Amino acid sequence: MHKSYFSGLYEDHIIGYETDDVFYIYFPDGIHHSRSALVVACPPDILPEVFLEESGLKDLADRQELYIVLFTAGKDPEVSGKKMNAVGNFLTKSVHYVIVRENIYGVGYGEGAAAALRAGAEDPELWSGIACAGKISGFTYKKQDDPCLLPIWIVSRERNEETEKVIAYWKKENLCDTQRYSSDSADEIYLKDFYGTMGNSRNSECSAEVRFTVSSEDYSAWTPRFWEFLRRTRKHLGLSRKDVRRVIELKEHAQERSLEWKGWTRIWWEYIPKSLPEGKKVPLVILMHGRRQTPEVLFDLSRINDTAEERGFIVAVMSAGIFRQYPSGINNVSLWQGSYNGESCDNVGFLRAAINEMCVRLPVDRTRIYASGFSSGACMAGTISEKLGDILAAVSCWSGLYWGTAAFRPEEMGDAECYTDPDVSTPVQVIVGSCDIEFADVNGEFGLKEYMSEYINWRIEKGKLTGHGSYRSGNLKHDVFCNSQGIPVMDIILAEDMPHTVRPFESWLAYDEFFAKYTLADGIRYYMGIPMK
């Protein structure tokens, strides 16, 4: 459903780049959108298409389902590093394929090694890791206002004064300890200084390590080792700059499931905690990813598996439908409120069918079924709060809410998934960051953009929510709206300094502060055991 239209090696161009704008991108046969990309700075004495084969990059891409993006590095690492960053940024904006920013890694070979290090130093927020093998002379050092925190592996034929400077620079930028470790493939490994950096949580999992190896092995020997090193880490948006975290691989922890729906094979992933008691029915949480994302990325972002293990519930991470994001672009970009050839993907019907299928097969407590989502997935969570209120006990929306119904704005809602008699009785929690460019407005009501606050007020009026209170907890400002019993039905949370993202914190906040309080049995909703009117 979300496979790339292309396979093979293609030439592409950086739109708006002032000089040499050419790069090449390799699509393995059958690759899906939003997979990881290696941006490779190639040596200038070999054609990129030849280097793709001889370096082992093509074989790696075919085995691991990776995008390989190549350009030829020049003699000046500053110029080549600038181009490498331009290529990386362009990838996130392409209308013909989808690569999300968290999945971009940089590699340099030969003269390209210095270019990769320069790119990482100039734009550390773009990359989730950098590895290089080759010449690193000519590297200059940029002082950062905040630490780069970027996993780095440098392979050189010798250790000299230049490599000493480079290692020292990255140790400082990654807040590393002086203690030196080693492994079979790395002569030196430096990790986070636990005691000297206790106030910095962006590298709390010690992911931003520095490695150095002296080796004269061929580049092809290092390609698979580099990927095994890089793939362990992603940089995710945090409260200010990106946080460096270990990757939690969905496929290693969850089972893929599917069903045929409206001519499509729709899939999802089920995470069954090891802590679940035998013979006992447990809650089910439905999780929906954002536009252009995948279930794998949101599972890793949210770390909902940790919450599920501690609180004892099953997680189903659903895969979205599709749509055409750009008039001239591909028409199978992932989106929950999407359509194909003018017909709705009927995501509401798919979710109802999938939930029913899971309730038959798994030990699901039907009184405790919840839904959550990020961005486009949050909008879908808001949508099914109105349309699946007969099976959902509560809903939490992360960085999003409004997709609306025909009853709210009939002139806008032509999608077949919208209808004119919404159920607004389902309790809804909304979490939006004050720096969210998609939904926040510091001057708006609730700190949200006008269309969001209009929709919230419409639900308040339609749901007859007469009570209102607000309070603060740390950087969270809550606006709580209650029914005539004084029971909370909507909790609008503005998280100060948070951009358009989701963190592990939201998984805990949604379950402990919202989901766990609501049940739904025989058509009656309960709040901490009290029947809701």
Short mmCIF file of C-alpha atoms in Angstrom, two decimals:
data_model
loop_
_atom_site.label_atom_id
_atom_site.label_comp_id
_atom_site.label_asym_id
_atom_site.label_seq_id
_atom_site.Cartn_x
_atom_site.Cartn_y
_atom_site.Cartn_z
CA MET A 1 0.00 0.00 0.00
CA HIS A 2 2.89 2.35 0.79
CA LYS A 3 5.56 0.96 -1.54
CA SER A 4 7.77 3.24 -3.62
CA TYR A 5 6.90 3.53 -7.29
CA PHE A 6 10.58 3.24 -8.24
CA SER A 7 13.39 0.69 -8.16
CA GLY A 8 16.97 1.08 -9.34
CA LEU A 9 19.37 4.06 -9.37
CA TYR A 10 18.11 7.52 -10.36
CA GLU A 11 19.66 10.93 -10.81
CA ASP A 12 18.00 13.74 -8.87
CA HIS A 13 18.66 17.45 -8.28
CA ILE A 14 18.55 19.70 -5.22
CA ILE A 15 15.94 22.32 -6.09
CA GLY A 16 17.30 25.83 -5.53
CA TYR A 17 20.89 24.77 -4.82
CA GLU A 18 23.29 27.33 -6.29
CA THR A 19 26.10 25.14 -7.67
CA ASP A 20 26.47 21.40 -8.27
CA ASP A 21 22.97 20.14 -7.50
CA VAL A 22 23.27 16.52 -8.71
CA PHE A 23 22.89 13.49 -6.49
CA TYR A 24 21.79 9.88 -7.01
CA ILE A 25 19.30 7.77 -5.09
CA TYR A 26 19.03 3.98 -5.12
CA PHE A 27 15.63 2.35 -4.51
CA PRO A 28 15.74 -1.37 -3.70
CA ASP A 29 12.99 -3.35 -5.37
CA GLY A 30 9.79 -3.21 -3.32
CA ILE A 31 11.02 -0.68 -0.74
CA HIS A 32 8.36 1.08 1.32
CA HIS A 33 8.22 4.80 1.97
CA SER A 34 9.74 6.28 5.14
CA ARG A 35 12.52 3.72 5.46
CA SER A 36 15.97 4.83 6.63
CA ALA A 37 18.33 6.63 4.24
CA LEU A 38 22.11 6.61 4.10
CA VAL A 39 23.45 9.79 2.52
CA VAL A 40 26.90 8.89 1.20
CA ALA A 41 29.73 11.28 0.31
CA CYS A 42 31.67 9.25 -2.29
CA PRO A 43 35.37 9.58 -3.22
CA PRO A 44 35.92 11.80 -6.27
CA ASP A 45 37.97 9.21 -8.19
CA ILE A 46 35.10 6.75 -8.72
CA LEU A 47 31.64 7.17 -10.26
CA PRO A 48 28.77 6.97 -7.73
CA GLU A 49 27.06 4.16 -9.65
CA VAL A 50 30.28 2.12 -9.53
CA PHE A 51 30.90 2.95 -5.88
CA LEU A 52 27.36 1.81 -5.02
CA GLU A 53 28.31 -1.71 -6.10
CA GLU A 54 31.95 -1.89 -5.00
CA SER A 55 31.39 -0.45 -1.52
CA GLY A 56 28.73 -3.02 -0.63
CA LEU A 57 26.09 -0.29 -0.30
CA LYS A 58 23.75 -1.81 -2.89
CA ASP A 59 23.88 -5.22 -1.23
CA LEU A 60 23.25 -3.60 2.16
CA ALA A 61 20.28 -1.64 0.79
CA ASP A 62 18.72 -4.74 -0.77
CA ARG A 63 19.07 -6.74 2.44
CA GLN A 64 18.04 -4.04 4.89
CA GLU A 65 15.48 -2.13 2.77
CA LEU A 66 17.38 1.17 2.83
CA TYR A 67 17.52 4.19 0.57
CA ILE A 68 21.09 4.90 -0.54
CA VAL A 69 21.70 8.51 -1.56
CA LEU A 70 25.05 9.29 -3.18
CA PHE A 71 26.98 12.36 -4.31
CA THR A 72 30.61 12.95 -5.21
CA ALA A 73 32.66 14.76 -2.59
CA GLY A 74 35.15 17.38 -3.70
CA LYS A 75 38.52 18.41 -2.33
CA ASP A 76 37.04 21.13 -0.09
CA PRO A 77 35.24 19.52 2.91
CA GLU A 78 33.41 22.76 3.69
CA VAL A 79 31.78 22.85 0.24
CA SER A 80 31.06 19.11 0.23
CA GLY A 81 29.68 19.22 3.78
CA LYS A 82 27.33 22.03 2.79
CA LYS A 83 26.10 19.97 -0.15
CA MET A 84 25.64 16.91 2.03
CA ASN A 85 23.36 18.90 4.34
CA ALA A 86 21.49 20.29 1.34
CA VAL A 87 20.88 16.74 0.06
CA GLY A 88 19.70 15.58 3.49
CA ASN A 89 17.26 18.45 3.86
CA PHE A 90 15.97 18.01 0.30
CA LEU A 91 15.12 14.37 0.98
CA THR A 92 12.52 15.36 3.57
CA LYS A 93 10.69 17.56 1.04
CA SER A 94 10.60 15.31 -2.02
CA VAL A 95 7.22 14.86 -3.72
CA HIS A 96 8.23 11.57 -5.38
CA TYR A 97 9.36 9.52 -2.38
CA VAL A 98 9.07 9.79 1.40
CA ILE A 99 11.98 9.89 3.84
CA VAL A 100 11.29 11.18 7.35
CA ARG A 101 13.85 13.30 9.13
CA GLU A 102 14.45 10.88 12.02
CA ASN A 103 15.65 8.23 9.55
CA ILE A 104 18.59 10.05 7.89
CA TYR A 105 22.20 9.00 8.49
CA GLY A 106 25.43 10.25 6.94
CA VAL A 107 28.44 8.24 5.70
CA GLY A 108 31.64 9.44 4.05
CA TYR A 109 34.38 7.49 2.26
CA GLY A 110 37.80 8.73 1.17
CA GLU A 111 37.67 12.51 0.71
CA GLY A 112 33.99 12.21 1.64
CA ALA A 113 34.94 11.40 5.24
CA ALA A 114 35.78 15.05 6.00
CA ALA A 115 32.56 16.15 4.25
CA ALA A 116 30.46 13.87 6.48
CA LEU A 117 32.11 15.19 9.64
CA ARG A 118 31.60 18.78 8.45
CA ALA A 119 27.91 18.08 7.69
CA GLY A 120 27.37 16.64 11.16
CA ALA A 121 29.03 19.61 12.83
CA GLU A 122 27.12 22.19 10.77
CA ASP A 123 23.65 20.64 11.09
CA PRO A 124 23.61 18.02 13.88
CA GLU A 125 19.82 18.18 14.10
CA LEU A 126 19.48 16.75 10.59
CA TRP A 127 21.43 13.55 11.19
CA SER A 128 20.77 10.58 13.44
CA GLY A 129 24.40 9.46 13.15
CA ILE A 130 27.62 9.91 11.12
CA ALA A 131 30.26 7.34 10.16
CA CYS A 132 33.28 7.78 7.91
CA ALA A 133 36.34 5.99 6.60
CA GLY A 134 39.09 7.96 4.91
CA LYS A 135 40.91 11.29 4.96
CA ILE A 136 39.79 13.78 7.60
CA SER A 137 42.36 16.52 7.06
CA GLY A 138 40.99 20.01 6.53
CA PHE A 139 38.21 19.62 9.07
CA THR A 140 37.44 22.85 10.92
CA TYR A 141 35.46 23.08 14.10
CA LYS A 142 32.23 24.91 14.74
CA LYS A 143 31.37 25.88 18.27
CA GLN A 144 27.78 24.91 19.09
CA ASP A 145 25.51 26.80 21.48
CA ASP A 146 24.31 23.39 22.68
CA PRO A 147 26.13 20.05 22.35
CA CYS A 148 25.74 18.27 18.99
CA LEU A 149 25.02 14.88 20.60
CA LEU A 150 25.56 12.86 17.47
CA PRO A 151 26.81 9.24 17.27
CA ILE A 152 30.18 9.31 15.47
CA TRP A 153 32.47 6.58 14.13
CA ILE A 154 35.74 7.59 12.47
CA VAL A 155 37.94 5.08 10.66
CA SER A 156 41.39 6.26 9.54
CA ARG A 157 44.57 4.62 8.28
CA GLU A 158 46.53 6.24 11.12
CA ARG A 159 46.18 8.19 14.30
CA ASN A 160 47.83 11.59 13.96
CA GLU A 161 47.51 15.16 15.17
CA GLU A 162 44.48 15.77 12.95
CA THR A 163 42.59 12.71 14.17
CA GLU A 164 43.41 13.71 17.77
CA LYS A 165 41.72 17.07 17.20
CA VAL A 166 38.67 15.49 15.59
CA ILE A 167 38.23 12.93 18.37
CA ALA A 168 38.59 15.65 21.00
CA TYR A 169 35.98 17.81 19.24
CA TRP A 170 33.36 15.08 19.09
CA LYS A 171 34.06 13.90 22.64
CA LYS A 172 33.32 17.43 23.79
CA GLU A 173 30.20 17.79 21.63
CA ASN A 174 28.87 14.43 22.87
CA LEU A 175 29.67 15.21 26.52
CA CYS A 176 31.85 12.10 26.77
CA ASP A 177 33.79 10.81 29.74
CA THR A 178 37.59 10.39 29.53
CA GLN A 179 37.25 6.64 30.15
CA ARG A 180 38.20 4.71 27.01
CA TYR A 181 36.58 1.43 25.99
CA SER A 182 37.14 -0.79 22.96
CA SER A 183 35.52 -3.58 20.95
CA ASP A 184 36.43 -6.02 18.18
CA SER A 185 35.93 -3.33 15.55
CA ALA A 186 36.62 -0.09 17.44
CA ASP A 187 39.98 0.75 19.04
CA GLU A 188 38.45 3.54 21.11
CA ILE A 189 34.89 4.06 22.36
CA TYR A 190 33.89 7.05 24.48
CA LEU A 191 30.52 7.23 26.26
CA LYS A 192 28.53 9.85 28.12
CA ASP A 193 29.98 11.38 31.26
CA PHE A 194 27.22 10.32 33.69
CA TYR A 195 28.17 12.53 36.61
CA GLY A 196 29.34 15.59 34.69
CA THR A 197 26.19 15.81 32.54
CA MET A 198 23.40 14.78 34.91
CA GLY A 199 21.40 17.90 34.01
CA ASN A 200 21.33 17.03 30.30
CA SER A 201 18.60 14.53 29.43
CA ARG A 202 19.04 14.63 25.63
CA ASN A 203 21.52 11.73 25.77
CA SER A 204 20.09 9.88 28.75
CA GLU A 205 20.52 6.49 27.02
CA CYS A 206 24.23 7.02 26.20
CA SER A 207 23.52 6.80 22.48
CA ALA A 208 25.81 9.68 21.39
CA GLU A 209 29.07 7.79 21.62
CA VAL A 210 32.33 8.44 19.77
CA ARG A 211 34.27 5.61 18.11
CA PHE A 212 37.68 5.60 16.46
CA THR A 213 39.43 2.81 14.57
CA VAL A 214 42.77 2.57 12.79
CA SER A 215 42.29 0.35 9.75
CA SER A 216 43.36 -0.01 6.13
CA GLU A 217 40.54 -2.41 5.20
CA ASP A 218 38.51 -1.78 2.05
CA TYR A 219 35.42 0.40 2.26
CA SER A 220 33.23 -2.63 1.60
CA ALA A 221 34.34 -4.12 4.93
CA TRP A 222 33.09 -1.07 6.80
CA THR A 223 29.73 -0.58 5.10
CA PRO A 224 27.85 -3.29 7.08
CA ARG A 225 29.65 -2.38 10.33
CA PHE A 226 28.74 1.28 9.92
CA TRP A 227 25.08 0.42 9.41
CA GLU A 228 24.96 -1.85 12.46
CA PHE A 229 26.36 1.07 14.46
CA LEU A 230 24.13 3.77 12.97
CA ARG A 231 20.83 1.85 12.97
CA ARG A 232 20.83 1.63 16.77
CA THR A 233 20.08 5.34 17.19
CA ARG A 234 17.53 7.95 16.17
CA LYS A 235 17.32 11.64 17.01
CA HIS A 236 13.78 12.69 17.91
CA LEU A 237 12.39 16.16 18.52
CA GLY A 238 12.45 17.02 22.23
CA LEU A 239 11.54 20.14 24.17
CA SER A 240 14.32 22.21 22.59
CA ARG A 241 16.75 20.36 20.33
CA LYS A 242 16.58 16.70 19.39
CA ASP A 243 16.99 13.88 21.90
CA VAL A 244 19.31 10.98 21.05
CA ARG A 245 17.71 7.63 21.78
CA ARG A 246 18.27 3.96 21.14
CA VAL A 247 16.00 2.53 18.47
CA ILE A 248 13.30 0.14 19.66
CA GLU A 249 12.62 -2.05 16.63
CA LEU A 250 8.92 -2.77 16.27
CA LYS A 251 9.52 -5.93 14.23
CA GLU A 252 11.63 -7.40 17.03
CA HIS A 253 8.94 -6.90 19.66
CA ALA A 254 5.58 -7.12 17.90
CA GLN A 255 3.62 -9.35 15.53
CA GLU A 256 2.37 -8.13 12.16
CA ARG A 257 -1.33 -8.71 11.45
CA SER A 258 -3.53 -7.89 8.48
CA LEU A 259 -7.03 -8.04 7.06
CA GLU A 260 -8.55 -7.36 3.68
CA TRP A 261 -10.60 -4.17 3.70
CA LYS A 262 -12.25 -2.45 0.72
CA GLY A 263 -9.82 -4.08 -1.71
CA TRP A 264 -6.72 -3.22 0.35
CA THR A 265 -4.54 -5.35 2.61
CA ARG A 266 -4.48 -3.29 5.79
CA ILE A 267 -1.84 -4.08 8.40
CA TRP A 268 -1.06 -3.38 12.02
CA TRP A 269 1.42 -4.54 14.65
CA GLU A 270 0.46 -6.05 18.00
CA TYR A 271 2.66 -5.66 21.06
CA ILE A 272 1.82 -8.21 23.76
CA PRO A 273 3.66 -7.42 27.01
CA LYS A 274 5.51 -10.26 28.68
CA SER A 275 4.05 -9.12 32.00
CA LEU A 276 0.42 -9.96 31.10
CA PRO A 277 -1.18 -12.39 33.57
CA GLU A 278 -2.50 -15.63 32.11
CA GLY A 279 -6.26 -16.04 31.86
CA LYS A 280 -7.03 -12.37 32.52
CA LYS A 281 -8.53 -9.89 30.08
CA VAL A 282 -6.58 -6.65 29.74
CA PRO A 283 -7.02 -3.20 28.13
CA LEU A 284 -6.29 -2.55 24.45
CA VAL A 285 -4.70 0.71 23.22
CA ILE A 286 -4.93 1.56 19.52
CA LEU A 287 -2.03 3.75 18.30
CA MET A 288 -2.01 5.67 14.99
CA HIS A 289 1.05 7.26 13.39
CA GLY A 290 1.37 10.63 11.67
CA ARG A 291 1.40 11.65 8.02
CA ARG A 292 4.39 10.27 6.08
CA GLN A 293 5.32 8.21 9.15
CA THR A 294 5.21 4.47 9.77
CA PRO A 295 4.12 2.33 12.74
CA GLU A 296 7.82 1.63 13.38
CA VAL A 297 8.67 5.31 13.88
CA LEU A 298 5.77 6.08 16.24
CA PHE A 299 6.39 2.94 18.31
CA ASP A 300 9.98 4.10 18.76
CA LEU A 301 9.00 7.75 19.40
CA SER A 302 6.35 6.98 22.01
CA ARG A 303 8.06 4.05 23.76
CA ILE A 304 4.53 2.89 24.54
CA ASN A 305 5.92 -0.60 25.08
CA ASP A 306 7.42 0.56 28.40
CA THR A 307 4.04 1.85 29.57
CA ALA A 308 2.31 -1.32 28.35
CA GLU A 309 4.72 -3.55 30.30
CA GLU A 310 4.29 -1.55 33.51
CA ARG A 311 0.51 -1.08 33.28
CA GLY A 312 -0.42 -4.34 31.60
CA PHE A 313 -2.19 -3.56 28.31
CA ILE A 314 -1.97 -4.68 24.68
CA VAL A 315 -0.88 -2.17 22.02
CA ALA A 316 -1.99 -2.27 18.38
CA VAL A 317 0.04 0.11 16.18
CA MET A 318 -2.05 0.64 13.06
CA SER A 319 -0.88 1.51 9.55
CA ALA A 320 -2.68 4.41 7.84
CA GLY A 321 -4.43 4.72 4.51
CA ILE A 322 -3.07 6.80 1.63
CA PHE A 323 -3.52 10.08 -0.25
CA ARG A 324 -1.83 12.39 -2.77
CA GLN A 325 0.00 15.07 -0.77
CA TYR A 326 1.15 17.11 -3.77
CA PRO A 327 -0.73 17.58 -7.08
CA SER A 328 2.20 16.27 -9.13
CA GLY A 329 3.54 13.84 -6.54
CA ILE A 330 2.97 10.24 -5.54
CA ASN A 331 -0.54 9.28 -4.47
CA ASN A 332 0.27 6.72 -1.78
CA VAL A 333 1.67 8.89 1.01
CA SER A 334 0.43 7.60 4.37
CA LEU A 335 -2.45 9.59 5.87
CA TRP A 336 -5.36 8.56 8.05
CA GLN A 337 -7.97 10.77 6.43
CA GLY A 338 -6.89 9.80 2.93
CA SER A 339 -8.52 8.68 -0.28
CA TYR A 340 -7.58 6.92 -3.51
CA ASN A 341 -9.01 7.87 -6.91
CA GLY A 342 -11.59 10.02 -5.16
CA GLU A 343 -12.83 7.24 -2.86
CA SER A 344 -12.29 7.17 0.90
CA CYS A 345 -10.01 4.49 2.34
CA ASP A 346 -12.71 3.97 5.01
CA ASN A 347 -10.25 4.04 7.88
CA VAL A 348 -13.09 4.18 10.42
CA GLY A 349 -14.50 0.92 9.09
CA PHE A 350 -11.05 -0.66 9.03
CA LEU A 351 -10.36 0.30 12.64
CA ARG A 352 -13.72 -1.06 13.81
CA ALA A 353 -13.10 -4.34 11.95
CA ALA A 354 -9.54 -4.66 13.29
CA ILE A 355 -10.63 -3.97 16.87
CA ASN A 356 -13.39 -6.56 16.63
CA GLU A 357 -10.95 -9.10 15.18
CA MET A 358 -8.49 -8.50 18.03
CA CYS A 359 -11.23 -8.79 20.66
CA VAL A 360 -12.09 -12.26 19.35
CA ARG A 361 -8.49 -13.50 19.15
CA LEU A 362 -6.78 -11.74 22.09
CA PRO A 363 -7.61 -11.47 25.82
CA VAL A 364 -9.05 -7.96 25.42
CA ASP A 365 -11.24 -6.39 28.09
CA ARG A 366 -13.93 -4.84 25.90
CA THR A 367 -14.77 -2.31 28.62
CA ARG A 368 -11.28 -0.80 28.36
CA ILE A 369 -10.48 -0.07 24.72
CA TYR A 370 -8.68 3.22 24.08
CA ALA A 371 -7.23 5.05 21.09
CA SER A 372 -4.38 7.49 20.63
CA GLY A 373 -2.44 8.98 17.76
CA PHE A 374 0.13 11.55 16.71
CA SER A 375 -0.47 14.38 14.20
CA SER A 376 -2.58 12.88 11.39
CA GLY A 377 -3.11 9.93 13.76
CA ALA A 378 -4.31 12.38 16.43
CA CYS A 379 -6.82 13.80 13.97
CA MET A 380 -7.99 10.25 13.30
CA ALA A 381 -8.25 9.60 17.03
CA GLY A 382 -10.47 12.68 17.28
CA THR A 383 -12.54 11.39 14.37
CA ILE A 384 -13.13 7.94 15.88
CA SER A 385 -13.95 9.51 19.23
CA GLU A 386 -17.11 10.63 17.41
CA LYS A 387 -17.65 7.51 15.27
CA LEU A 388 -16.52 4.62 17.43
CA GLY A 389 -17.81 5.93 20.74
CA ASP A 390 -19.78 2.71 21.15
CA ILE A 391 -16.53 0.71 21.62
CA LEU A 392 -13.96 3.29 22.80
CA ALA A 393 -13.83 4.19 26.48
CA ALA A 394 -11.57 7.25 25.93
CA VAL A 395 -9.23 8.87 23.40
CA SER A 396 -5.95 10.80 23.67
CA CYS A 397 -4.74 13.03 20.79
CA TRP A 398 -1.05 13.96 20.59
CA SER A 399 -0.17 17.05 18.55
CA GLY A 400 -3.48 17.20 16.74
CA LEU A 401 -7.24 16.82 17.10
CA TYR A 402 -9.35 18.50 14.46
CA TRP A 403 -10.32 16.75 11.31
CA GLY A 404 -13.88 17.57 11.97
CA THR A 405 -17.27 16.24 11.05
CA ALA A 406 -19.88 17.31 8.57
CA ALA A 407 -21.96 18.56 11.48
CA PHE A 408 -19.22 21.02 12.49
CA ARG A 409 -18.20 22.38 9.07
CA PRO A 410 -20.33 20.77 6.37
CA GLU A 411 -18.92 23.02 3.63
CA GLU A 412 -15.42 21.55 4.19
CA MET A 413 -16.13 17.91 4.81
CA GLY A 414 -16.68 16.03 1.58
CA ASP A 415 -14.92 12.88 2.80
CA ALA A 416 -17.17 9.83 3.05
CA GLU A 417 -15.70 9.15 6.50
CA CYS A 418 -17.50 12.19 7.91
CA TYR A 419 -21.15 12.11 8.77
CA THR A 420 -23.76 14.42 10.24
CA ASP A 421 -24.62 12.86 13.60
CA PRO A 422 -21.41 12.70 15.66
CA ASP A 423 -21.21 11.27 19.17
CA VAL A 424 -19.24 13.70 21.35
CA SER A 425 -19.70 11.81 24.61
CA THR A 426 -16.33 10.01 24.36
CA PRO A 427 -13.82 11.57 26.78
CA VAL A 428 -10.95 13.22 24.89
CA GLN A 429 -7.51 14.31 26.06
CA VAL A 430 -5.57 16.67 23.76
CA ILE A 431 -1.82 17.31 24.18
CA VAL A 432 -0.28 20.06 22.03
CA GLY A 433 3.07 21.81 22.42
CA SER A 434 3.25 25.59 22.61
CA CYS A 435 5.89 25.50 19.82
CA ASP A 436 3.82 23.26 17.54
CA ILE A 437 3.73 25.10 14.21
CA GLU A 438 0.82 22.97 13.01
CA PHE A 439 -1.67 23.56 15.83
CA ALA A 440 -0.42 26.07 18.45
CA ASP A 441 -0.92 29.83 18.61
CA VAL A 442 0.31 31.64 21.71
CA ASN A 443 -2.34 34.32 21.20
CA GLY A 444 -5.20 31.89 20.56
CA GLU A 445 -7.76 30.46 22.94
CA PHE A 446 -6.24 27.53 24.89
CA GLY A 447 -2.97 28.47 23.14
CA LEU A 448 -4.25 26.83 19.93
CA LYS A 449 -4.99 27.96 16.40
CA GLU A 450 -8.46 29.26 15.68
CA TYR A 451 -9.82 26.21 13.88
CA MET A 452 -8.73 24.00 16.78
CA SER A 453 -10.32 26.19 19.45
CA GLU A 454 -13.48 26.54 17.34
CA TYR A 455 -13.80 22.78 17.13
CA ILE A 456 -13.17 22.36 20.87
CA ASN A 457 -15.83 24.97 21.68
CA TRP A 458 -18.23 23.21 19.30
CA ARG A 459 -17.72 19.94 21.17
CA ILE A 460 -18.12 21.71 24.50
CA GLU A 461 -21.43 23.19 23.38
CA LYS A 462 -22.75 20.02 21.74
CA GLY A 463 -21.69 17.90 24.70
CA LYS A 464 -23.21 20.37 27.19
CA LEU A 465 -20.00 20.62 29.17
CA THR A 466 -20.87 23.30 31.66
CA GLY A 467 -18.00 22.99 34.10
CA HIS A 468 -14.51 24.36 33.46
CA GLY A 469 -11.34 24.49 35.51
CA SER A 470 -7.66 24.94 34.80
CA TYR A 471 -4.45 24.06 36.59
CA ARG A 472 -0.72 23.72 36.01
CA SER A 473 1.63 20.79 36.55
CA GLY A 474 5.21 21.65 35.68
CA ASN A 475 5.28 22.76 32.05
CA LEU A 476 1.73 21.48 31.42
CA LYS A 477 -1.31 23.76 31.48
CA HIS A 478 -4.63 21.88 31.70
CA ASP A 479 -8.06 23.21 30.68
CA VAL A 480 -10.60 20.67 31.92
CA PHE A 481 -14.25 20.62 30.85
CA CYS A 482 -16.84 18.65 32.81
CA ASN A 483 -20.41 17.44 32.34
CA SER A 484 -23.29 18.28 34.65
CA GLN A 485 -21.99 15.72 37.16
CA GLY A 486 -18.65 17.47 37.39
CA ILE A 487 -16.94 14.57 35.58
CA PRO A 488 -14.11 15.52 33.18
CA VAL A 489 -14.95 14.87 29.51
CA MET A 490 -12.25 16.98 27.80
CA ASP A 491 -8.73 17.79 29.01
CA ILE A 492 -6.86 20.26 26.77
CA ILE A 493 -3.16 20.21 27.70
CA LEU A 494 -0.68 22.81 26.43
CA ALA A 495 2.93 21.65 26.90
CA GLU A 496 5.28 24.62 27.10
CA ASP A 497 8.30 24.60 24.74
CA MET A 498 7.23 21.39 23.01
CA PRO A 499 7.26 21.33 19.17
CA HIS A 500 5.23 19.09 16.85
CA THR A 501 6.36 15.79 18.32
CA VAL A 502 5.55 13.00 20.73
CA ARG A 503 7.75 11.72 23.54
CA PRO A 504 7.61 8.68 25.85
CA PHE A 505 6.12 11.03 28.45
CA GLU A 506 2.86 11.30 26.48
CA SER A 507 2.32 7.53 26.67
CA TRP A 508 2.42 7.66 30.45
CA LEU A 509 0.35 10.84 30.63
CA ALA A 510 -2.36 9.39 28.40
CA TYR A 511 -2.68 6.10 30.23
CA ASP A 512 -2.20 7.07 33.88
CA GLU A 513 -3.94 10.45 33.85
CA PHE A 514 -6.75 9.66 31.42
CA PHE A 515 -7.37 6.18 30.02
CA ALA A 516 -7.19 4.34 33.35
CA LYS A 517 -10.07 6.41 34.72
CA TYR A 518 -12.66 5.45 32.08
CA THR A 519 -14.50 2.25 31.20
CA LEU A 520 -17.42 1.46 28.88
CA ALA A 521 -19.81 -1.43 29.59
CA ASP A 522 -23.20 -2.20 28.04
CA GLY A 523 -23.38 1.24 26.48
CA ILE A 524 -22.74 3.06 29.78
CA ARG A 525 -19.52 4.99 30.31
CA TYR A 526 -17.96 5.10 33.78
CA TYR A 527 -15.50 7.52 35.34
CA MET A 528 -13.64 5.84 38.21
CA GLY A 529 -16.66 3.58 38.66
CA ILE A 530 -19.25 6.39 38.53
CA PRO A 531 -21.82 6.10 35.69
CA MET A 532 -21.65 9.10 33.37
CA LYS A 533 -24.86 10.75 32.18
#
